[in-house]
Amino acid sequence: MAQLLSDFIFKKCISPFGHKLCVRNETSHTQFVKSEAISIKELKEDGVSLELPINVCQKGHNLTLYFLDLDYKNKIILPISGHFKEALFEAMGKVEKLEISKINKECVFIELHFTQYDQVKWKKILMEYSKNQDEINDVLMSQHRRDTE
Amino acid sequence: MSLAFDPTDKKSKVVLDYFENKKWLILDVSASTRTSLKKSIAQVGAKMSNMIDADNFLDAQKIIEKEKPHYIIGSKQINGGSTVQLFSSHLLAVPNRLNAGFFIIADQNSIDEVALALEYEMDGIIALPFTGASVIESVVLSVAHKVTPTTYLNKIEEGRSSLLNGNLERAMESFQTAVTLNKHPYEGFYYLGQIYDERELKEKAIASFEESIAHNAEYFKSLNKLRTLYSHQKEFKKAYEINLVMAKKFPTPPEKIPELIRLSIINQKYEDINNYLSLYRTIQSQDKQAQTYLSAGLAVLGKYFINSHDLDKGIDALRGSFKFSNGKYEILKSISQTFEDCHKLDILFSMFEEIDMEQWPENAQGIYFHTFHLTSDDDLKVIMIGEQLLKKKIKDVLIYKGLIERSIKLKRKSGALESLILEATKDFPDYQTEFEGLLLKAQLL
C-alpha cells in the first residue's frame, strides 16, 4: 500500500518531551506546585539548574524536587512531609547559587545540589534526556558527510 | 547514551587541535549557565582565554563584529533578542564555515529549531535541559567533517564564500569544479541549484536539486528547495512525494501542517484526508503556536469536507479548528465563512457560547458578533452588543456592517444611521462605498 503523508507528519511533530516539576521548600515549609513556572536549564550528575519564580526559595534553603510525568493532569497536592507517590523521581537538595534573571525580574536561576536521591533513578532520567538529544543530533548529523581522502 | 568524548584518547587529538585556537562566544542570561558551558567547551580543547561571554543581544552583536568568534553557542532567548537572529551576522563575520560553528540551546521540544538548523548552516541544536556531556557530544559530532576537510569540501567552502560575497560567477565556477571532485557531490549540486534559482532559471534549478538528491536522497536542503519549487510549478504530485520523503525522515514543523493538508486535498489522497481528521484528536500540544497551525490545517480540512457535502466530518474538523484556534482572528474568520456557506452558523454560535472569550484576543469578538448578528432575531440585543464592542474600541468591519444592517431593519433615525456610517468610514475608509451602499439600499426600500 502506498505510504501517506498523514502516516508521518504527526509522528515527529508536536510530541512533547520532558517532565513537570514541583518543589517543597523544607526550610520555609512552603510548596510550589505551578509546574509550568519551573523549568530545568541544566542536568548535572548530582543536581540541577532551574529557573523558577523569585519567591520560591533563597540561597541555602533545602528543597525537595519532584519530577512528574508530563501528562500528569491531576491537581498537584504535595504532602507536608515525606514522599509524593505520584512522582517519578524525587531528590532533596540545597540551593547553592541563586541569581536574579535579567530577562524577567520575577524569576531566579538556582543551582540545586542533590543531597538525598536515588542515583539509579537519576541516571535513568539523564539517559532519557540524552536519548532525546541523540535523536536531534542524528537528524542534523545525517546531513554531514563522513568521507575522507 | 552515546559514547563520551575522552580528551585523553589519541583519536581525540584532531578535535583538541582543531579547537585549540578557536574563539568562542557564549550567550546566556544566567552567569552560572555561561560558566557551565565554558567548562564543557574547554573539554574539547578550547582555551578559557579564547572564550567571551555575554548576556544580551547588543553586546553579542558588537562582539561578533569586532572579535569575529569562530564558534557561538547560546540560549535561544537572551536579553534584548534571539540568538537565532545573530546567525546572519556570524555568517558574514566568519564566512568559512569549516572554521566556524553556531549552536542554539533551545526548548526540549525543539522541532522548529531543528528545521531551522537544517535549512540554514547551523551546526547544532542543544535541547534544554542540557548536560555537560550533551554539549560536548553535540559540538564534537558537528565538527567531524570539518577537522580534516576533503579537497571537495574546501572547494564547496570557496564557492560558499563567493556566494556570500555576492560573486555568483565565481561561486558557479567553484561549484562546477567541486562536483567533479567527489563521487556523490550532493552539496555541489545544491549550490548550483541555488544559483540557478536566484537567476530565475527554475527548470535548471530543479534539475540541479534533483541531481543533488540522486546522490543523497535525504539531503534536507535540496529536498526543501524542491518541495517549494514543485509547488510553485504546480507539480503537486511531485511536491507530495518530496514532502512524504521529508516527513519520513525529518520532524515536520507545525507551520507546514496547513500546506501539507492542502497538498493531500489537491492530490485527492482521501485516506490522508480522513486520517488527519482522526489524528488531530490524539494531539495534546500545549504549544499555542503549534495549536494555531493545527487549527489552520483543520479549517482547510473542514472546508474540504463541507464542499464535498460531508457535513458531519466537516463540522467535526471545524470544531477541532475552533478548539485549537486560541481565538486567532484569521482562522475564526475562515471557520465562520465555511459555516456561513453551509448555513450552519448556529453551530458556530453554540461553540462561542461554550468558551471563555476572556482568554482570547479581543478582536475575536468581531467574529463572535458577526455570528450572533447572522443567527439572532433579537435586533436590539445585536445592536447593544455591537455598540458595546465599539465602545471598548474593538473595531471591525463586520461589527459596523452588522450594526448598519440592524439599524436599517429597525428603521432607526437617519441622523443616527448617517453618523454610524460616518464613524465606520472613518475607521475603514476602504469600505466607504459598501457602507454607503447599505444606506442607499435602505433609502430605496
XYZ file of C-alpha atoms in Angstrom:
594
model
C 0.000 0.000 0.000
C 1.275 3.459 -0.860
C 2.634 5.454 2.050
C 0.790 8.575 3.099
C 1.868 11.946 4.432
C -0.618 11.624 7.274
C 1.197 8.486 8.480
C 4.243 10.571 9.294
C 3.673 14.259 9.800
C 2.178 13.980 13.263
C 4.644 11.353 14.452
C 7.627 13.643 14.693
C 5.675 16.795 15.195
C 4.172 18.173 18.354
C 5.330 15.278 20.507
C 6.236 16.863 23.821
C 9.090 15.503 25.865
C 10.163 16.229 29.441
C 8.780 16.377 32.958
C 6.599 18.551 35.115
C 8.381 19.793 38.211
C 7.228 20.951 41.613
C 9.056 21.915 44.766
C 8.623 21.627 48.511
C 10.767 24.061 50.445
C 11.819 22.213 53.603
C 13.366 25.351 55.132
C 10.429 27.720 54.753
C 7.814 24.918 54.952
C 6.149 26.081 51.750
C 5.489 24.394 48.459
C 5.326 25.490 44.860
C 3.227 23.358 42.515
C 2.761 25.609 39.466
C 4.852 23.281 37.340
C 4.541 25.477 34.242
C 6.526 28.180 36.062
C 9.522 25.919 36.725
C 11.965 24.944 34.006
C 15.148 22.925 34.121
C 18.138 24.524 32.431
C 20.854 22.026 33.155
C 21.040 18.474 34.465
C 24.168 17.660 36.408
C 25.500 14.429 37.807
C 24.259 15.365 41.261
C 21.959 18.297 40.793
C 20.082 20.643 38.507
C 19.956 24.285 37.454
C 16.429 25.629 37.495
C 14.588 28.770 36.518
C 11.692 29.496 38.859
C 9.758 32.372 40.448
C 11.699 34.602 42.817
C 9.729 33.801 45.971
C 10.070 30.010 45.945
C 13.411 29.777 47.769
C 16.531 31.516 48.998
C 20.183 30.570 48.825
C 20.946 27.907 51.451
C 17.369 26.575 51.567
C 16.749 22.847 51.439
C 14.289 21.794 48.761
C 12.644 18.567 47.716
C 12.264 18.480 43.963
C 9.607 16.247 42.371
C 9.654 15.088 38.741
C 6.211 14.215 37.391
C 5.067 12.773 34.114
C 4.462 15.483 31.515
C 0.930 14.131 31.054
C 0.145 14.333 34.791
C -3.197 16.083 34.819
C -4.382 15.889 38.417
C -4.141 18.860 40.704
C -0.760 18.595 42.417
C -1.134 18.421 46.186
C 2.165 17.636 47.881
C 2.217 16.051 51.339
C 3.541 18.254 54.162
C 6.402 15.818 54.587
C 7.687 12.566 53.077
C 7.217 11.096 49.626
C 4.776 12.087 46.924
C 3.821 8.754 45.443
C 2.843 10.109 42.013
C 6.364 11.489 41.477
C 8.595 9.591 39.024
C 11.664 10.848 40.849
C 12.358 12.983 43.887
C 15.524 14.495 45.260
C 16.377 16.549 48.281
C 18.932 19.251 47.718
C 20.447 22.531 48.849
C 20.265 25.802 46.916
C 23.932 26.583 46.392
C 23.635 29.512 43.996
C 20.849 31.959 43.278
C 20.862 34.586 40.562
C 18.095 37.019 39.562
C 17.096 36.718 35.898
C 17.881 39.776 33.808
C 15.097 38.956 31.359
C 12.396 38.557 33.969
C 12.963 40.197 37.345
C 10.302 37.951 38.859
C 12.434 34.860 38.163
C 15.667 33.438 39.516
C 18.151 30.840 38.362
C 19.210 28.428 41.075
C 21.727 25.642 41.323
C 20.371 22.828 43.418
C 22.895 20.307 44.694
C 21.265 16.967 45.484
C 21.923 15.628 48.961
C 19.465 12.698 49.056
C 18.346 10.947 45.900
C 18.167 7.597 44.144
C 21.248 7.613 41.927
C 19.987 4.778 39.709
C 16.721 6.565 39.010
C 18.548 9.831 38.368
C 20.886 8.154 35.869
C 17.844 6.776 34.101
C 16.401 10.271 33.793
C 19.712 11.598 32.478
C 19.674 8.795 29.893
C 16.173 9.757 28.728
C 17.231 13.346 28.103
C 20.429 12.159 26.468
C 18.396 9.956 24.122
C 16.289 12.937 23.127
C 19.468 14.875 22.320
C 20.832 11.902 20.352
C 17.712 11.951 18.180
C 18.241 15.633 17.396
C 21.934 15.035 16.685
C 21.149 12.074 14.426
C 18.897 14.203 12.235
C 21.423 17.021 11.972
C 24.476 14.816 11.557
C 22.837 12.760 8.808
C 23.351 15.861 6.674
C 27.112 15.923 7.104
C 29.357 13.735 5.045
C 31.726 11.277 6.600
C 34.011 10.563 3.631
C 37.736 11.302 3.879
C 40.579 11.463 1.393
C 23.629 7.088 25.864
C 26.314 7.626 23.255
C 29.981 7.208 23.972
C 31.505 10.085 25.905
C 34.289 12.193 24.412
C 37.579 11.290 26.043
C 40.192 14.061 25.683
C 42.976 11.633 26.628
C 42.103 9.265 23.786
C 44.579 9.557 20.871
C 41.661 9.806 18.423
C 40.512 12.967 20.162
C 43.721 14.835 19.333
C 42.440 16.139 15.959
C 39.434 17.655 17.713
C 41.550 19.182 20.507
C 43.950 20.613 17.898
C 41.067 21.949 15.830
C 39.595 23.869 18.765
C 42.900 24.975 20.296
C 42.853 28.412 18.690
C 39.183 28.841 18.056
C 37.449 31.801 19.665
C 34.063 31.190 21.289
C 31.159 33.423 22.168
C 28.899 32.057 24.906
C 25.443 33.577 25.283
C 23.051 33.080 28.142
C 21.209 35.288 30.601
C 22.470 33.267 33.538
C 26.104 33.678 34.620
C 26.200 30.199 36.126
C 24.923 28.637 32.880
C 27.645 30.510 30.965
C 30.209 29.112 33.394
C 28.871 25.577 32.913
C 29.002 25.955 29.140
C 32.566 27.256 29.272
C 33.653 24.280 31.360
C 32.154 21.890 28.810
C 33.675 23.679 25.840
C 37.098 23.639 27.499
C 36.843 19.845 27.448
C 37.020 19.812 23.631
C 40.242 21.816 23.582
C 39.117 25.451 23.588
C 41.082 27.767 25.859
C 39.246 29.693 28.543
C 41.170 32.790 27.404
C 39.553 32.410 23.961
C 36.025 32.452 25.353
C 33.961 35.623 25.549
C 30.535 35.667 27.107
C 27.553 37.971 27.020
C 24.001 38.034 28.313
C 22.433 40.385 25.797
C 21.850 40.805 22.099
C 23.557 44.173 21.607
C 26.806 43.110 23.273
C 26.739 39.858 21.313
C 26.303 41.740 18.040
C 29.252 44.015 18.850
C 31.452 41.068 19.852
C 30.640 39.243 16.614
C 31.595 42.288 14.527
C 34.728 43.141 16.485
C 36.120 39.833 17.717
C 34.763 37.540 14.982
C 34.415 34.491 17.229
C 34.672 31.234 15.280
C 32.056 29.481 17.357
C 28.879 30.687 19.006
C 26.785 28.763 21.477
C 23.797 30.431 23.007
C 20.389 30.077 24.529
C 17.697 30.950 22.055
C 16.399 33.815 24.143
C 18.862 36.353 25.508
C 18.371 39.852 26.837
C 17.069 42.047 24.025
C 16.584 39.443 21.306
C 17.005 35.960 19.957
C 20.358 34.308 19.374
C 18.947 32.929 16.103
C 18.928 36.487 14.754
C 22.697 36.678 15.251
C 23.285 33.865 12.807
C 23.419 36.021 9.667
C 25.923 38.414 11.317
C 28.051 35.430 12.255
C 27.982 34.114 8.677
C 29.277 37.471 7.477
C 31.905 37.708 10.219
C 33.248 34.189 9.621
C 32.187 33.081 6.122
C 34.395 29.981 6.061
C 32.169 27.578 7.971
C 34.866 24.907 8.093
C 36.375 27.149 10.759
C 33.141 28.166 12.368
C 30.009 26.858 14.004
C 26.738 28.015 15.518
C 24.766 26.220 18.226
C 21.412 27.117 19.691
C 20.279 25.911 23.092
C 16.537 25.628 22.801
C 13.468 24.243 24.451
C 13.458 20.466 24.635
C 10.690 20.203 22.077
C 12.869 21.920 19.533
C 11.113 20.924 16.309
C 11.169 24.425 14.875
C 14.813 24.886 15.735
C 15.812 21.555 14.207
C 14.092 22.605 10.978
C 15.822 25.983 11.173
C 19.216 24.374 11.720
C 18.623 22.049 8.775
C 17.553 24.843 6.482
C 20.494 27.092 7.235
C 24.038 26.169 8.121
C 23.629 25.887 11.847
C 25.705 23.187 13.412
C 23.613 22.013 16.272
C 20.589 22.327 18.473
C 21.171 21.535 22.104
C 17.968 20.679 23.876
C 17.080 22.126 27.251
C 17.809 20.880 29.812
C 21.326 20.224 28.630
C 24.092 18.300 30.315
C 27.835 18.916 30.065
C 28.047 15.667 28.105
C 25.300 16.654 25.646
C 27.089 19.933 24.881
C 30.445 18.207 24.343
C 28.942 15.440 22.252
C 26.951 17.801 20.023
C 29.996 20.002 19.439
C 32.326 17.070 18.705
C 29.856 15.404 16.332
C 29.308 18.613 14.412
C 32.989 19.116 13.588
C 33.736 15.570 12.411
C 33.675 16.720 8.768
C 35.494 19.977 9.489
C 38.652 18.863 11.261
C 40.214 17.325 8.153
C 38.181 18.656 5.225
C 38.498 16.994 1.810
C 39.535 18.916 -1.347
C 35.891 18.690 -2.357
C 34.633 20.319 0.858
C 37.271 23.037 0.604
C 36.050 23.807 -2.926
C 32.455 23.924 -1.694
C 33.515 26.313 1.048
C 35.319 28.506 -1.501
C 32.107 28.644 -3.542
C 30.002 29.427 -0.497
C 32.275 32.331 0.447
C 31.893 33.748 -3.086
C 28.139 33.238 -2.822
C 28.044 35.110 0.485
C 30.010 37.967 -1.102
C 27.526 38.090 -3.974
C 30.020 36.906 -6.596
C 27.776 34.416 -8.379
C 30.107 33.856 -11.364
C 32.997 32.853 -9.161
C 30.748 30.766 -6.941
C 29.410 28.962 -10.009
C 32.958 28.113 -11.145
C 33.855 26.725 -7.703
C 30.730 24.547 -7.521
C 31.168 23.308 -11.083
C 34.709 22.227 -10.185
C 33.541 20.799 -6.848
C 31.027 18.424 -8.463
C 33.902 16.776 -10.350
C 35.858 16.141 -7.132
C 33.553 13.695 -5.365
C 31.579 10.612 -6.278
C 28.462 11.985 -4.574
C 28.670 15.779 -4.763
C 25.180 16.490 -3.432
C 26.161 19.786 -1.766
C 27.767 20.991 -5.023
C 24.578 20.360 -6.997
C 22.541 22.001 -4.251
C 24.554 25.225 -4.512
C 24.421 25.157 -8.327
C 20.653 24.849 -7.956
C 20.676 27.814 -5.597
C 22.440 29.981 -8.167
C 20.033 28.945 -10.944
C 17.129 29.622 -8.600
C 18.422 33.116 -7.825
C 18.760 33.742 -11.559
C 15.126 32.639 -12.013
C 16.216 29.650 -14.130
C 13.654 27.425 -12.410
C 13.925 24.389 -14.696
C 17.710 24.294 -14.347
C 17.396 24.825 -10.604
C 15.014 21.872 -10.312
C 17.344 19.693 -12.403
C 20.295 20.536 -10.110
C 18.346 19.875 -6.913
C 17.124 16.586 -8.393
C 20.715 15.655 -9.243
C 21.652 16.508 -5.651
C 19.089 14.146 -4.155
C 20.022 11.467 -6.670
C 23.360 11.435 -4.811
C 21.845 11.728 -1.359
C 18.131 11.031 -1.121
C 17.951 12.519 2.375
C 19.738 15.825 1.778
C 17.382 18.243 3.506
C 18.354 21.463 1.774
C 17.749 20.108 -1.742
C 14.544 18.364 -0.700
C 13.326 21.563 0.912
C 14.045 23.590 -2.225
C 12.338 21.015 -4.409
C 9.179 20.984 -2.333
C 8.863 24.748 -2.774
C 9.733 24.734 -6.474
C 7.419 21.826 -7.332
C 4.542 23.603 -5.610
C 5.305 26.863 -7.433
C 5.446 24.994 -10.743
C 2.141 23.326 -9.807
C 3.786 19.896 -9.896
C 1.637 18.806 -6.967
C 2.186 15.065 -7.329
C 5.949 15.534 -7.130
C 5.523 18.035 -4.273
C 3.538 15.409 -2.369
C 6.196 12.739 -2.932
C 9.006 15.051 -1.779
C 7.053 16.067 1.311
C 6.486 12.391 2.057
C 10.236 11.676 1.882
C 10.853 14.622 4.224
C 8.113 13.696 6.690
C 9.544 10.188 7.000
C 12.990 11.441 7.889
C 12.621 14.880 9.485
C 10.354 16.456 12.053
C 7.563 18.394 10.389
C 7.415 21.984 11.589
C 3.839 22.691 12.734
C 3.585 25.662 10.372
C 3.761 23.229 7.429
C 0.600 21.378 8.507
C -1.958 23.553 6.637
C 0.147 23.407 3.453
C 0.510 19.618 3.670
C -3.214 19.139 4.236
C -3.885 21.283 1.159
C -1.442 19.122 -0.791
C -3.283 15.940 0.228
C -6.566 17.543 -0.870
C -5.152 18.670 -4.234
C -3.751 15.182 -4.813
C -7.093 13.647 -3.809
C -5.487 11.488 -1.141
C -8.779 10.639 0.536
C -7.228 8.269 3.043
C -4.871 11.032 4.149
C -7.741 13.459 4.498
C -9.691 11.087 6.747
C -6.537 10.299 8.721
C -5.950 13.960 9.516
C -9.415 14.120 10.958
C -8.850 11.200 13.322
C -5.243 12.096 14.168
C -5.854 15.600 15.424
C -7.740 14.194 18.415
C -4.599 12.417 19.617
C -2.546 15.607 19.676
C -2.089 17.158 23.079
C 0.213 20.023 22.308
C 0.443 22.736 24.918
C 2.339 24.931 22.499
C -0.016 27.718 21.426
C 1.748 28.372 18.147
C 1.649 24.692 17.181
C -2.038 24.585 18.118
C -2.710 27.558 15.860
C -1.070 25.847 12.860
C -3.040 22.681 13.549
C -6.173 24.784 13.780
C -5.436 26.411 10.405
C -4.972 22.931 8.905
C -8.272 21.718 10.343
C -10.035 24.786 8.935
C -8.787 23.774 5.465
C -9.925 20.205 6.104
C -13.353 21.339 7.339
C -13.883 23.448 4.243
C -12.941 20.483 2.052
C -15.469 18.154 3.719
C -18.220 20.787 3.598
C -17.574 21.400 -0.102
C -17.680 17.622 -0.613
C -21.116 17.588 1.098
C -19.796 15.517 4.015
C -21.307 17.741 6.693
C -20.572 15.553 9.726
C -16.862 15.317 9.027
C -16.718 18.958 8.040
C -18.305 20.079 11.297
C -16.029 17.723 13.225
C -12.921 19.263 11.629
C -14.215 22.799 12.165
C -14.910 22.027 15.823
C -11.291 20.910 16.156
C -10.122 24.009 14.346
C -12.183 26.244 16.669
C -10.865 24.433 19.743
C -7.200 24.898 18.799
C -7.579 28.388 17.302
C -6.738 30.251 20.511
C -9.008 32.968 19.128
C -6.796 33.699 16.124
C -8.844 36.128 14.043
C -7.954 34.871 10.532
C -8.764 31.286 11.455
C -12.074 32.203 13.118
C -12.978 34.234 10.049
C -12.290 31.257 7.802
C -14.312 28.914 10.060
C -17.151 31.423 10.145
C -17.146 31.750 6.336
C -17.323 27.964 5.897
C -20.213 27.675 8.372
C -21.958 30.594 6.662
C -21.561 28.906 3.265
C -23.273 25.753 4.513
C -25.891 27.685 6.526
C -24.754 26.204 9.839
C -23.671 29.344 11.678
C -25.861 28.318 14.624
C -23.304 25.555 15.349
C -20.505 28.106 15.434
C -22.574 30.335 17.692
C -23.055 27.491 20.179
C -19.287 26.889 20.127
C -18.726 30.547 21.007
C -21.194 30.227 23.849
C -19.215 27.339 25.336
C -15.856 29.051 25.608
C -14.415 31.754 27.821
C -13.669 34.551 25.374
C -11.772 36.480 28.039
C -8.833 34.162 27.289
C -8.835 35.114 23.600
C -7.606 38.217 21.786
C -10.218 40.987 21.812
C -10.603 41.053 18.025
C -12.063 37.514 18.147
C -15.204 39.242 19.422
C -15.676 40.737 15.967
C -16.293 37.234 14.586
C -18.461 36.393 17.589
C -20.589 39.464 16.889
C -20.819 38.616 13.189
C -22.020 35.099 14.049
C -24.538 36.474 16.542
C -25.760 39.030 14.004
C -26.354 36.342 11.382
C -28.090 33.910 13.733
C -30.140 36.057 16.128
C -33.622 37.503 15.664
C -33.119 39.875 18.574
C -32.310 43.154 16.772
C -31.958 45.208 19.938
C -29.563 42.751 21.565
C -27.405 42.617 18.415
C -27.229 46.413 18.365
C -26.482 46.555 22.081
C -23.593 44.058 21.814
C -22.194 45.741 18.691
C -22.250 49.168 20.335
C -20.633 47.783 23.476
C -17.784 46.378 21.393
C -17.269 49.683 19.595
C -17.207 51.453 22.965
C -14.483 49.033 24.034
C -12.576 50.155 20.909
C -12.962 46.747 19.267
C -13.295 47.912 15.692
C -14.173 45.505 12.936
C -15.809 45.964 9.531
C -18.119 43.080 10.411
C -19.352 44.926 13.518
C -20.119 48.073 11.548
C -21.853 46.132 8.771
C -23.973 44.228 11.291
C -24.901 47.422 13.147
C -25.808 49.250 9.959
C -27.942 46.368 8.693
C -29.786 46.032 12.008
C -30.267 49.807 12.318
C -31.816 49.866 8.864
C -34.026 46.937 9.771
C -35.183 48.731 12.921
C -35.741 51.921 10.901
C -33.524 53.971 13.197
C -33.440 57.719 12.620
C -31.495 58.655 9.516
C -29.269 61.011 11.583
C -28.164 58.131 13.818
C -27.580 55.917 10.804
C -25.567 58.554 8.991
C -23.340 59.176 11.982
C -22.791 55.411 12.306
C -21.766 55.247 8.651
C -19.534 58.274 9.132
C -17.798 56.580 12.054
C -17.478 53.322 10.116
C -15.986 55.141 7.123
C -13.567 56.982 9.399
C -12.293 53.665 10.773
C -12.435 51.747 7.491
C -12.181 54.218 4.593
C -11.707 51.377 2.084
C -15.238 50.189 2.804
C -16.897 53.603 2.329
C -18.751 52.569 -0.855
C -20.004 49.378 0.766
C -21.271 51.215 3.874
C -22.955 53.916 1.810
C -24.410 51.223 -0.449
C -26.180 49.742 2.574
C -27.709 53.135 3.346
C -28.724 53.706 -0.258
C -30.359 50.308 -0.359
C -32.339 51.219 2.771
C -33.462 54.553 1.344
C -34.728 52.839 -1.776
C -36.866 50.423 0.232
